[in-house]
Short mmCIF file of C-alpha atoms in Angstrom, two decimals:
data_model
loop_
_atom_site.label_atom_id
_atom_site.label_comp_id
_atom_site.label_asym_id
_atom_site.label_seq_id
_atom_site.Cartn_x
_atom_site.Cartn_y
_atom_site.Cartn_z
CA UNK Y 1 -51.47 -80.16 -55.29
CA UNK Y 2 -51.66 -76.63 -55.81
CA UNK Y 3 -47.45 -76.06 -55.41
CA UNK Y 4 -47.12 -79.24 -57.67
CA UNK Y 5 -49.08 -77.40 -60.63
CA UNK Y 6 -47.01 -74.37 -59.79
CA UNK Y 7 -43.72 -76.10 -60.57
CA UNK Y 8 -45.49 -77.66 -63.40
CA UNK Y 9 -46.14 -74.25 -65.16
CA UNK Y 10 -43.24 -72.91 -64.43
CA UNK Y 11 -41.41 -76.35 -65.75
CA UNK Y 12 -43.50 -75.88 -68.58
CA UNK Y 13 -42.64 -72.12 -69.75
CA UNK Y 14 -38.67 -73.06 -69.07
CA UNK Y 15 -39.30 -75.35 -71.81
CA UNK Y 16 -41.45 -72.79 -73.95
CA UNK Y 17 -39.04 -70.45 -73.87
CA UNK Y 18 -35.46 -72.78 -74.35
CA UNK Y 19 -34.52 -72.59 -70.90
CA UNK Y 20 -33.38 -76.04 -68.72
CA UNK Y 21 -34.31 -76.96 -65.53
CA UNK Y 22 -30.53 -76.23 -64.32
CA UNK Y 23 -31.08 -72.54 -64.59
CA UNK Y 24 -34.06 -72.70 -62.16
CA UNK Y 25 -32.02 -74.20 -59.90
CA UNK Y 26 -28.94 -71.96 -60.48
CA UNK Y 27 -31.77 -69.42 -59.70
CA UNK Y 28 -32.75 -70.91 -56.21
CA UNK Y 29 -28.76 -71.41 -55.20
CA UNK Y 30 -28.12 -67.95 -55.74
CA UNK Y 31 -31.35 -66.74 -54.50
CA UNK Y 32 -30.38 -68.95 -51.26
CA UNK Y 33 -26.65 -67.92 -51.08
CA UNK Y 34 -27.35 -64.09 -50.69
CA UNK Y 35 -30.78 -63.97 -49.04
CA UNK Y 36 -28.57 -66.41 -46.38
CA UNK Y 37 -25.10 -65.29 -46.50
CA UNK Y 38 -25.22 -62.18 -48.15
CA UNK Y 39 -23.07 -59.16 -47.25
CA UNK Y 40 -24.58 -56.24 -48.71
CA UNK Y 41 -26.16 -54.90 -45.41
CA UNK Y 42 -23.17 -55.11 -43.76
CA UNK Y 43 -21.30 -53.45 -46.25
CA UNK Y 44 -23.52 -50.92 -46.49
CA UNK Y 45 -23.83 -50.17 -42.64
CA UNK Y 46 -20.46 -49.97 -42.95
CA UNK Y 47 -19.76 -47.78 -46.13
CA UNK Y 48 -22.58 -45.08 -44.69
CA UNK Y 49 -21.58 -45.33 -41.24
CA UNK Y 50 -18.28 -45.56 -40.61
CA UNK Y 51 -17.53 -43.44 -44.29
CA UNK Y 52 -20.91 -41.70 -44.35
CA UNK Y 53 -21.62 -39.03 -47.47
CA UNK Y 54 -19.10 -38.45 -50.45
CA UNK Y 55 -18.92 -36.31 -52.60
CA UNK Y 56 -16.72 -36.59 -55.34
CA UNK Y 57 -13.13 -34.35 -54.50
CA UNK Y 58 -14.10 -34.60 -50.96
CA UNK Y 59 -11.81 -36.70 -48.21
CA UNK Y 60 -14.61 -39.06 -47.62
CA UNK Y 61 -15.14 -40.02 -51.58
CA UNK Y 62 -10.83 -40.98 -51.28
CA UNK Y 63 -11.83 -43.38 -48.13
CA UNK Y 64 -14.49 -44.96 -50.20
CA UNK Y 65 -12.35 -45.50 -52.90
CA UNK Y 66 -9.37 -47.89 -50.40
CA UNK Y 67 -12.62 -49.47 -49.01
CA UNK Y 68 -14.15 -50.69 -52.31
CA UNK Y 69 -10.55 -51.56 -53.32
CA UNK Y 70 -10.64 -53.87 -50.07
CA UNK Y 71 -14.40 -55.34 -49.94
CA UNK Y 72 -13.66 -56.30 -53.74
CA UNK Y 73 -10.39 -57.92 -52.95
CA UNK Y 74 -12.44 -59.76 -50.07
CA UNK Y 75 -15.46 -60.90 -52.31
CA UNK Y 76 -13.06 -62.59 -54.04
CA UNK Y 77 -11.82 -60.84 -57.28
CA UNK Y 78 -8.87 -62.32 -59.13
CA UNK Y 79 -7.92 -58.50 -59.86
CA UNK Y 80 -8.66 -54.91 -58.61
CA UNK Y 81 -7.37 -51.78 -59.71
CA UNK Y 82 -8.39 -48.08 -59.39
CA UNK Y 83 -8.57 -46.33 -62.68
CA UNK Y 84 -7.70 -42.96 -62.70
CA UNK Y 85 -10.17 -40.11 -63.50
CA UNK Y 86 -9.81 -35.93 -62.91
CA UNK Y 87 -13.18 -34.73 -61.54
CA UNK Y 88 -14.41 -31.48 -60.92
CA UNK Y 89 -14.44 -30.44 -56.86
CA UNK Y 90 -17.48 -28.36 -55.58
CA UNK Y 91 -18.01 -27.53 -52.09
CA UNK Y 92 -21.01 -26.09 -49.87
CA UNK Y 93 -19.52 -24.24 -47.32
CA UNK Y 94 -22.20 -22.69 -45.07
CA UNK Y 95 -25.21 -21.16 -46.88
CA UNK Y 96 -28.81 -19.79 -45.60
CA UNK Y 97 -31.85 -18.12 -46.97
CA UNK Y 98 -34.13 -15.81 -45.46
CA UNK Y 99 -37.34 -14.19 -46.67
CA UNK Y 100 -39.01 -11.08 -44.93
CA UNK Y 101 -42.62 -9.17 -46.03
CA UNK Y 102 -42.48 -5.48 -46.28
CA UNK Y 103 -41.83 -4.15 -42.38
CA UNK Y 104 -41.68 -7.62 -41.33
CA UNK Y 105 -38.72 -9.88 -39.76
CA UNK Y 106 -36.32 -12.22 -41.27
CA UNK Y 107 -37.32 -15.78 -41.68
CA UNK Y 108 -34.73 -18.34 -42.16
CA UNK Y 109 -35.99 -21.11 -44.94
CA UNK Y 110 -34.52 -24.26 -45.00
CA UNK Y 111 -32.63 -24.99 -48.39
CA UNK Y 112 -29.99 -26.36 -49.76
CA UNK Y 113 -27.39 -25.07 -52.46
CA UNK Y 114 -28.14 -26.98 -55.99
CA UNK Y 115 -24.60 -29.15 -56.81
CA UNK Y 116 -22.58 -26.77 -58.93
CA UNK Y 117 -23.88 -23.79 -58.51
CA UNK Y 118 -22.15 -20.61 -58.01
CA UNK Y 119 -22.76 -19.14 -54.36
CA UNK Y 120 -22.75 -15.41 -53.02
CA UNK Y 121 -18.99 -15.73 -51.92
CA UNK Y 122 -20.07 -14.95 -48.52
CA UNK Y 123 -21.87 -11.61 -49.37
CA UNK Y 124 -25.65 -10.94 -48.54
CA UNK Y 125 -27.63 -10.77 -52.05
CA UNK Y 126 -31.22 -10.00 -51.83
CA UNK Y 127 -34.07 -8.81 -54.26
CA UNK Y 128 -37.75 -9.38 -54.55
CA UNK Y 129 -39.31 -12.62 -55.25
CA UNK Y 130 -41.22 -12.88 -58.08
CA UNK Y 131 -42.91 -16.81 -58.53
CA UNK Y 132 -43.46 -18.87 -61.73
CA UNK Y 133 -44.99 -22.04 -62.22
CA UNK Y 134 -43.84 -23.47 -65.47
CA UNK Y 135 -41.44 -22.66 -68.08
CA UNK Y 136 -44.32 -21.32 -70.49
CA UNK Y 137 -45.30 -18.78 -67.76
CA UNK Y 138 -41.30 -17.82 -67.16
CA UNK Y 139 -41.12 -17.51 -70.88
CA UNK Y 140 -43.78 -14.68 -71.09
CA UNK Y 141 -41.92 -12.57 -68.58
CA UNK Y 142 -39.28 -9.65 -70.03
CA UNK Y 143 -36.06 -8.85 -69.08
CA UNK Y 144 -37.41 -5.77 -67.61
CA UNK Y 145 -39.65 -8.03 -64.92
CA UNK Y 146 -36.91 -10.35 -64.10
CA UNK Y 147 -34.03 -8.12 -63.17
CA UNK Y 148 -32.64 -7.70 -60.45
CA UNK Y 149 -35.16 -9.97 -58.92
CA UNK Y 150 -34.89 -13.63 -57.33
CA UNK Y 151 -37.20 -16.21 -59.43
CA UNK Y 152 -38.94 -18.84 -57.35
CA UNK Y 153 -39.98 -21.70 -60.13
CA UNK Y 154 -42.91 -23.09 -58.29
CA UNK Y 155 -42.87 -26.63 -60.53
CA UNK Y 156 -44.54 -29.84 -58.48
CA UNK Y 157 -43.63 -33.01 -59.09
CA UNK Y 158 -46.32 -34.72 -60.33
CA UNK Y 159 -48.29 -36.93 -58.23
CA UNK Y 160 -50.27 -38.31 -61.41
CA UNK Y 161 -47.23 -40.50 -62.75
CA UNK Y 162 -47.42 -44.38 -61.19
CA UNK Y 163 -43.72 -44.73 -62.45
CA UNK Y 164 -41.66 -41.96 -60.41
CA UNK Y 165 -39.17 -41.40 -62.32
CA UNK Y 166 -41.55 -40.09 -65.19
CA UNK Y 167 -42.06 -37.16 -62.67
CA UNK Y 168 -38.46 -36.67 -61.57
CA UNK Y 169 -37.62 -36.50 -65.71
CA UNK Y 170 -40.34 -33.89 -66.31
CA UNK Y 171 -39.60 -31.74 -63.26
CA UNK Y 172 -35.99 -32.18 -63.20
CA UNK Y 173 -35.04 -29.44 -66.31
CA UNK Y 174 -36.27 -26.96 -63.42
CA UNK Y 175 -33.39 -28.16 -61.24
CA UNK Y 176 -30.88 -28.01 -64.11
CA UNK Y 177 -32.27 -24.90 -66.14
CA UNK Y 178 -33.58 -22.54 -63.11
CA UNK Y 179 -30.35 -20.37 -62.75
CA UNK Y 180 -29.48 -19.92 -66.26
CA UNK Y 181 -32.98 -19.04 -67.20
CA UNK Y 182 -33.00 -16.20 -64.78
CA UNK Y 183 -29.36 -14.84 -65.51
CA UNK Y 184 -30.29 -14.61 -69.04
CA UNK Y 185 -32.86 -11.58 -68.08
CA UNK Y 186 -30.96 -10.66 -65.16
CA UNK Y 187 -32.39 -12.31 -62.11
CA UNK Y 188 -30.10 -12.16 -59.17
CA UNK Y 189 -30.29 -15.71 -58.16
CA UNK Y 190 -32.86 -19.16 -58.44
CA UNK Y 191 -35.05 -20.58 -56.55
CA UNK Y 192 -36.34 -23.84 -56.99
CA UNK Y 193 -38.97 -26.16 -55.49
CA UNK Y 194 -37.23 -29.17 -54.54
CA UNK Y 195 -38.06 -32.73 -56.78
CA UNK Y 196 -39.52 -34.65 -54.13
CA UNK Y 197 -42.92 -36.69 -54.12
CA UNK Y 198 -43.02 -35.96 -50.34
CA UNK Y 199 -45.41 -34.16 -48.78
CA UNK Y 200 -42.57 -32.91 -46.04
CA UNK Y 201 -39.90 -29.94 -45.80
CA UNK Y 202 -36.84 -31.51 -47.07
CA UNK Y 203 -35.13 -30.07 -49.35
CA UNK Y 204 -33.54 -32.03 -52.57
CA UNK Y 205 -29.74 -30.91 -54.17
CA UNK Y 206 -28.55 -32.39 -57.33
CA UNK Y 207 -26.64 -31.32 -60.42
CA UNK Y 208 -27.68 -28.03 -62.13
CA UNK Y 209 -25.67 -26.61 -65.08
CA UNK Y 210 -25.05 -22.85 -66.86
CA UNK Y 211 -24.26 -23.31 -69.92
CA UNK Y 212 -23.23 -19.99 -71.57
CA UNK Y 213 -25.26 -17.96 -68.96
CA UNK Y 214 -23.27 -16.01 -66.03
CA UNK Y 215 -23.13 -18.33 -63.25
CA UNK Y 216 -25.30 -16.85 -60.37
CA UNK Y 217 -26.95 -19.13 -57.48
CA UNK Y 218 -29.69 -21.58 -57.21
CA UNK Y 219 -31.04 -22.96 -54.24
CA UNK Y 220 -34.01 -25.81 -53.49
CA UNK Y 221 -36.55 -25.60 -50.42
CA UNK Y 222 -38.86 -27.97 -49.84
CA UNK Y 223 -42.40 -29.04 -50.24
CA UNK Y 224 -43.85 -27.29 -47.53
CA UNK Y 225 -41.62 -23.89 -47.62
CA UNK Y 226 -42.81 -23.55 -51.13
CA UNK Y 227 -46.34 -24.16 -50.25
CA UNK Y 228 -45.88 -21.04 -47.65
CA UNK Y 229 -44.19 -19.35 -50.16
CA UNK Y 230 -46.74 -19.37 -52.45
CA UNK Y 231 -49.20 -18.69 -50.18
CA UNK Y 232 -46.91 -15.95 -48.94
CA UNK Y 233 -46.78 -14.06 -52.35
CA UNK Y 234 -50.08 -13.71 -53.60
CA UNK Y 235 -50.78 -11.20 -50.93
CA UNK Y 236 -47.54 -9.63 -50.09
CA UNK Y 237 -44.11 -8.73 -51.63
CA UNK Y 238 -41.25 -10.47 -50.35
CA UNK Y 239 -37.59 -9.99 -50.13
CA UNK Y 240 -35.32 -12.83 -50.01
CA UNK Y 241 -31.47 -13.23 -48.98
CA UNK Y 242 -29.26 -15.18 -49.85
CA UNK Y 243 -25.79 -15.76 -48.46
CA UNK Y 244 -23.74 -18.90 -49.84
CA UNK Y 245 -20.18 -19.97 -49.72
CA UNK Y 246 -20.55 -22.83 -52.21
CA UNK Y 247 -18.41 -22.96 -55.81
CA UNK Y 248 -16.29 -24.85 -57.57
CA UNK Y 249 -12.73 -25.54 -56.73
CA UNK Y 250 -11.09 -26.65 -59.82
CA UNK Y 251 -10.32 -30.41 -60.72
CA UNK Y 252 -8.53 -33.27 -59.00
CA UNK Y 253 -7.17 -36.47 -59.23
CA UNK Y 254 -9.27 -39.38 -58.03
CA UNK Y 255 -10.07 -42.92 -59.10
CA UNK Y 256 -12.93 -45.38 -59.75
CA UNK Y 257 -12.62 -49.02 -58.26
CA UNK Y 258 -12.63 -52.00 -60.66
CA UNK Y 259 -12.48 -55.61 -59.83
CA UNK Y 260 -13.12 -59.00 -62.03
CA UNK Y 261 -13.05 -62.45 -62.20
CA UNK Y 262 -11.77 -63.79 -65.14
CA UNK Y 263 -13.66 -65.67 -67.77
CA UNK Y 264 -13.06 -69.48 -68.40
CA UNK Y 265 -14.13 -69.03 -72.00
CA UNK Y 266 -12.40 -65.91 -73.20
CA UNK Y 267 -11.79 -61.96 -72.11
CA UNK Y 268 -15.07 -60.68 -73.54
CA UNK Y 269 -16.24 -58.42 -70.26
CA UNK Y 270 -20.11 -58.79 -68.60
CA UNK Y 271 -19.65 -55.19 -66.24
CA UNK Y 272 -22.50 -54.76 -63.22
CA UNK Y 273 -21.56 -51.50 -61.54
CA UNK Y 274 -23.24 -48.18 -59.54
CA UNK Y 275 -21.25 -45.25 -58.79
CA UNK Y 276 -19.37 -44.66 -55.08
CA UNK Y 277 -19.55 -41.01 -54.81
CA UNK Y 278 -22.92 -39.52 -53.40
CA UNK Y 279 -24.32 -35.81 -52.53
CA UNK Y 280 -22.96 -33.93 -49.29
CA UNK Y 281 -26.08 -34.85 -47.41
CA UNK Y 282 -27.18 -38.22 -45.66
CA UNK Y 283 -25.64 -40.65 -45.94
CA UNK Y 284 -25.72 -42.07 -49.66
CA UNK Y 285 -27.25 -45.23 -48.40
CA UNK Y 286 -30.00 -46.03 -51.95
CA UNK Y 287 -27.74 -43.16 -53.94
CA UNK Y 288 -25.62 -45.27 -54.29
CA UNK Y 289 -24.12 -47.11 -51.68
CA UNK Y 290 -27.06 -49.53 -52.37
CA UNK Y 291 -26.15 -50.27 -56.22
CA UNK Y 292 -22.14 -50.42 -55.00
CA UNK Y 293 -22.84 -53.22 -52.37
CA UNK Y 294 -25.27 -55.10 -54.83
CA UNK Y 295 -22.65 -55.09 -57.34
CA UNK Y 296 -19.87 -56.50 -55.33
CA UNK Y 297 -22.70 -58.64 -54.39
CA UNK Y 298 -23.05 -60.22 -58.01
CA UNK Y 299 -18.96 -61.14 -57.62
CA UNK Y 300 -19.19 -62.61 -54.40
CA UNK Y 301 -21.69 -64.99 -55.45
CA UNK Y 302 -20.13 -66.54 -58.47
CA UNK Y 303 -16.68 -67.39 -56.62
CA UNK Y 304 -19.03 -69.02 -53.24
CA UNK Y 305 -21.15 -70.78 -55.61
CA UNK Y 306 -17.94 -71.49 -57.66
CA UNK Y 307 -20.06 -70.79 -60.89
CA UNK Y 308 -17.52 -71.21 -63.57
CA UNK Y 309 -17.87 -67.82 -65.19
CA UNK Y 310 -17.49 -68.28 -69.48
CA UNK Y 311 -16.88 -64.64 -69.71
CA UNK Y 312 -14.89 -62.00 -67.34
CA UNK Y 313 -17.41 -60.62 -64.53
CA UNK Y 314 -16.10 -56.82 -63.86
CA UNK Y 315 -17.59 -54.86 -61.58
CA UNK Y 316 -17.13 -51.26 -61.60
CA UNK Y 317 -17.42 -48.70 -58.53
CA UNK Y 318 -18.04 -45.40 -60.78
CA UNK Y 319 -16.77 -41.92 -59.69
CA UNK Y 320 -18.06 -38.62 -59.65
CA UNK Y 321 -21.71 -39.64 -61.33
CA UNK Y 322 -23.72 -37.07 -59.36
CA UNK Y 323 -22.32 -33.87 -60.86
CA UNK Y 324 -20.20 -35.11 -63.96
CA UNK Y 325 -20.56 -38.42 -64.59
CA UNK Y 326 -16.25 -38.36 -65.67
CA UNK Y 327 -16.07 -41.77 -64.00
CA UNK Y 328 -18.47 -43.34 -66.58
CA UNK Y 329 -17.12 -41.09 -69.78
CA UNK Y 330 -13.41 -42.14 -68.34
CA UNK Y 331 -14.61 -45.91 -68.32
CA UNK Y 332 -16.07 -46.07 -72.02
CA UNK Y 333 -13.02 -44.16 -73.28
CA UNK Y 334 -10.45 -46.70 -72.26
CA UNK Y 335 -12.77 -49.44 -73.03
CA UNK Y 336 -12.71 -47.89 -76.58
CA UNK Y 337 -8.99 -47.32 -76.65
CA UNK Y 338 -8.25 -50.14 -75.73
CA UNK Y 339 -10.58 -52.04 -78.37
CA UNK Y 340 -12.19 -54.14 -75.41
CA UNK Y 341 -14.91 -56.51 -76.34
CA UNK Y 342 -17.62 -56.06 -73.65
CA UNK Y 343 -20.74 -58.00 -73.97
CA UNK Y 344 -23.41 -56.71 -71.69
CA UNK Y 345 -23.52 -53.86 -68.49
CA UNK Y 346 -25.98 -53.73 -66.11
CA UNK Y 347 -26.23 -50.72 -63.39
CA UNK Y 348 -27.93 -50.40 -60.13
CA UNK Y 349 -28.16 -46.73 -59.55
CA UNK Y 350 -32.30 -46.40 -58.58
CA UNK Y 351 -31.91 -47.47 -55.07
CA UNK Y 352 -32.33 -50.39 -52.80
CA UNK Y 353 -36.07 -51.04 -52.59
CA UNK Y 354 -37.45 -54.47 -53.64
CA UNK Y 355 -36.42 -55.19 -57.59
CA UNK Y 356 -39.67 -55.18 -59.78
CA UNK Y 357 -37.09 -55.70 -62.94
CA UNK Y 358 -34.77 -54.73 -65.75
CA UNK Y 359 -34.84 -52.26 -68.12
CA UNK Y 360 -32.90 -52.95 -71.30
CA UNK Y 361 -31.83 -50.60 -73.60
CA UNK Y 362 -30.36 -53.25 -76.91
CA UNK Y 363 -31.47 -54.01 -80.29
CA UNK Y 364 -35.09 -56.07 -80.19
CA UNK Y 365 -33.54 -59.69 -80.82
CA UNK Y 366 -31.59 -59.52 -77.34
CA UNK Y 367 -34.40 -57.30 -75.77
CA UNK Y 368 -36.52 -60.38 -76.85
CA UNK Y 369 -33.91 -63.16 -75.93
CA UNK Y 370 -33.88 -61.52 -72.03
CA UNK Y 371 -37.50 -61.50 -71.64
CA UNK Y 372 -38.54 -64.79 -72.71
CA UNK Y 373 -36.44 -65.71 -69.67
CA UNK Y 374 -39.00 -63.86 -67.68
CA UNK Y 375 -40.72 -67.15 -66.21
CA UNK Y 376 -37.15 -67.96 -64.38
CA UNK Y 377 -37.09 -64.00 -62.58
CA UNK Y 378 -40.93 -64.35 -61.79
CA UNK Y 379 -40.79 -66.17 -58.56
CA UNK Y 380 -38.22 -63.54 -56.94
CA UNK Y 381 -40.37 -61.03 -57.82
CA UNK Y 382 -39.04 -59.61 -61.15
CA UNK Y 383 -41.90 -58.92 -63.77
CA UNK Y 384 -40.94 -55.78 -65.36
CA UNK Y 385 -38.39 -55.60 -68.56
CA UNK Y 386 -41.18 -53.39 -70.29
CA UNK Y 387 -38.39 -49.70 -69.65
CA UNK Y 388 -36.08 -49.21 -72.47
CA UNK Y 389 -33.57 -47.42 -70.57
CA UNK Y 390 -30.21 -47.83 -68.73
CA UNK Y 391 -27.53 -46.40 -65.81
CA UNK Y 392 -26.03 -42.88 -66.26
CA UNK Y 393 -22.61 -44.35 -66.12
CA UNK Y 394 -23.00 -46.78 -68.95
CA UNK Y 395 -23.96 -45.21 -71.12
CA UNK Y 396 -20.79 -44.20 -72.92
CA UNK Y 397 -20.70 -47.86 -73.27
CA UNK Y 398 -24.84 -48.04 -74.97
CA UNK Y 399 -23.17 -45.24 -77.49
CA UNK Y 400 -20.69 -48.13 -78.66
CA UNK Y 401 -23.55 -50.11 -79.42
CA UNK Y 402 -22.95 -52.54 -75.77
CA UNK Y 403 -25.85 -53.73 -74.41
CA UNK Y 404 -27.07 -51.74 -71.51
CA UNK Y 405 -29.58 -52.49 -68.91
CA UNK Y 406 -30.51 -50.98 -65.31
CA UNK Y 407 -31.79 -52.58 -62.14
CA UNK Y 408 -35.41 -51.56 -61.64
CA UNK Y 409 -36.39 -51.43 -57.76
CA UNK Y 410 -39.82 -50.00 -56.73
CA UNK Y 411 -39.81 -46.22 -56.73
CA UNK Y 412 -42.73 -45.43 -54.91
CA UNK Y 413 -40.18 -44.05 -52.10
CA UNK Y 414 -37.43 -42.64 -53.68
CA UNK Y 415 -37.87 -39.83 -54.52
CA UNK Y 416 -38.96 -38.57 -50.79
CA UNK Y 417 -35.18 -39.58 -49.49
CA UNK Y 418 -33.53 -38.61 -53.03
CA UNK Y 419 -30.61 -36.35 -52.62
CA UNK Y 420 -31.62 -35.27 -49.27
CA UNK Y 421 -30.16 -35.75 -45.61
CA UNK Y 422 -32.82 -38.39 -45.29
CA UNK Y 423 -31.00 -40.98 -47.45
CA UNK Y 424 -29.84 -43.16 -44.72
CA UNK Y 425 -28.95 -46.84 -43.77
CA UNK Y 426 -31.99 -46.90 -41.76
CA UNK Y 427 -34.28 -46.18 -44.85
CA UNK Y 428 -32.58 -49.61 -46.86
CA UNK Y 429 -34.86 -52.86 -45.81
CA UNK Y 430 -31.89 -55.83 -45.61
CA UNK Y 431 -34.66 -58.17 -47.61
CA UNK Y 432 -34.92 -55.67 -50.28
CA UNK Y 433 -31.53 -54.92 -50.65
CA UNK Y 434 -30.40 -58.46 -51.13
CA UNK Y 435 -33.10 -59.43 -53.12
CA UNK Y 436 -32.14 -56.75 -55.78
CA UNK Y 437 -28.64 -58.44 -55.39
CA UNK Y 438 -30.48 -61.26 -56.03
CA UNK Y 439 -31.73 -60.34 -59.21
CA UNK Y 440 -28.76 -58.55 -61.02
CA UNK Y 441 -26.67 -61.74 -59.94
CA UNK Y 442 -29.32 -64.11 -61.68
CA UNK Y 443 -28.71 -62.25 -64.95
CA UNK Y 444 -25.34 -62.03 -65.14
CA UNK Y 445 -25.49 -65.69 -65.11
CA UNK Y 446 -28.07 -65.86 -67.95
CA UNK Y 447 -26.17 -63.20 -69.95
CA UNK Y 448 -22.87 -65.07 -69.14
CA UNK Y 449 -24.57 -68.66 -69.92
CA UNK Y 450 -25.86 -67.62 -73.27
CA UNK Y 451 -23.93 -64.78 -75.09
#
């Protein structure tokens, strides 16, 4: 009785809302089709494992791009190509960081260079460490206190936000700010407490900029080296040392992967996409080897189901989003060139953890068309289209006035792998992973169906 009032509800807010019983049971087919026969997993043991890390310019990021042109070809596209795009090329090299007290022996930290920053060019550069805490406090200081030194901005990520992200967007203008803050009064180099919500030693790269500042070094550490830090500096003065090899090599040739399926109706293009490159730690398994498996996912689907697509399905396999985003800028400028109608594009880029929704970022007559199909995502676990946001890469596409939208996983464990060598396959749950396949595949359908 109790399963038979279920459907009735449910049967009952389909009709509320001007949705048929065949899109429930489109729903279920796909739902059944990948949480069954689903390749995502696979593909994504296979993509971390056998490719592993790959950052954009690097030899790995080229092997990712043949195999995307291949698992796309294999899911079934009616056309792949790779469209070209020059990235910038940073590499690592070997780095380390030691601190010492006054009379005291070096101690090697664990750290990691910040993507794009400057390094040492294998020189030693040390100075004293003088700690911060916000941008208000850094602000107070003179030139006079700051050079010559190394500035350790001691900003947590806050553990008050429910929603994750909240705290990676207010801590994050630390990551990208740090080093051109301090060469502006003559710091030596940056130090940064890493944007993680784990309570571990990790640290966390990702992109940093300099704007019109001289381009000296920044570094993250993680949770617990900064706690000793701290604890470290309020009785003692200590030196630190840096010696990096990591800079930027110019720009290259490389490519983003795009395959489609061709609409029955006309050429107007749905895209569902994440980006293929990754950081030159872990593995890149939820950044974003995750969104690039649920997106060829979405393809897959359609031609095994043989759902008679009214518009063409593309999905895109972005470059160089971690520490450019060219891929994405390349993407909306030929789609503007080339005056191409696109309806709708919908990223995964926030990892591979169980989907809780989509956020849409579209005028509030579509915003309000895509929710009031809310009752049909509800069983698989989708609730949330409350974020008015989208993907990184798309959003050359949201300044044209395209509807945008991103894939909204949990995030209650993201940001403790984020960026770090801790973002393996082994973190990705193969229910989780497929289920956000799930999701992004049911509305493309709905979007295709009705616009």
């Amino acid at each position: 009785m109790k399963n038979i009032l279920s459907a009735a509800v449910v049967f009952l807010s389909l009709n509320l809302f001007g949705q048929t019983k065949e899109d429930s049971i489109q729903f279920s087919r796909i739902s059944t089709e990948i949480l069954n026969k689903g390749k995502s997993y696979t593909e994504l043991r296979d993509l971390t494992k056998n490719i592993g890390h790959r950052l954009s310019g690097s030899e790995a990021y080229e092997k990712s791009v043949k195999w995307a042109e291949q698992k796309l070809k294999e899911a079934g596209a009616d056309k792949v190509w790779l469209q070209e795009v020059m990235i910038p090329v940073w590499e690592r090299g070997k780095e380390s960081l030691k601190i010492k007290a006054q009379n005291g022996k070096w101690k090697t930290l664990k750290m990691l260079s910040l993507g794009n920053s400057e390094g040492t060019k294998g020189k030693d550069v040390s100075g004293e460490i003088i700690m911060v805490k916000s941008l208000a406090e850094y602000d107070k200081l003179s030139p006079e206190q700051v050079k010559d030194k190394i500035v350790f901005f001691n900003y947590p990520f806050s553990q008050s936000y429910v929603q994750t992200f909240k705290a990676y967007s207010d801590a994050a203008v630390y990551r990208s700010t740090a080093a051109a803050l301090t060469a502006k009064k003559g710091g030596k180099f940056a130090i940064v407490r890493s944007l993680s919500s784990a309570f571990d030693d990790v640290p966390h790269t990702g992109a940093m900029r300099y704007g019109d500042s001289d381009k000296i070094p920044a570094v993250a550490i993680g949770n617990t080296t900064a706690d000793e830090l701290e604890a470290l500096l309020k009785s003692k003065k200590i030196t630190a040392k840096l010696n990096s090899n990591c800079g930027m090599k110019g720009e290259k040739l490389s490519h983003s992967v795009i395959g489609e399926i061709t609409g029955n109706k006309d050429k107007s293009v749905i895209v569902v996409g994440g980006h293929l490159d990754s950081w030159d730690v872990g593995e890149g398994a939820h950044d974003d080897g995750a969104g690039i498996v649920q997106s060829i996912e979405v393809l897959r689907t359609f031609k095994n189901l043989g759902l008679k697509n009214n518009h063409t399905i593309r999905v895109v396999c972005f470059a160089n989003e971690e520490n450019g985003v060219k891929g994405g800028q390349q993407y909306g400028k030929t789609v503007k060139e080339n005056n191409e109608k696109h309806l709708f594009a919908l990223e995964s880029d926030a990892g591979g953890f169980s989907p809780r929704g989509i956020a849409l970022e579209m005028d509030a007559d579509k915003i309000n068309q895509i929710t009031s199909w809310s009752p049909l995502f509800l069983p698989y676990g989708a609730y949330d289209f409350e974020g008015r946001y989208s993907g990184t890469d798309i959003y050359p596409l949201k300044d044209m006035g395209i509807p945008t939208a991103e894939l909204v996983p949990d995030s209650q464990r993201y940001f403790d792998i984020h960026h770090t060598e801790e973002d393996t396959f082994e973190k990705v749950n193969r229910r989780e992973l497929l289920l956000g396949a799930t999701i992004m595949t049911q509305m493309i359908y709905m979007i295709d169906k009705n616009w």
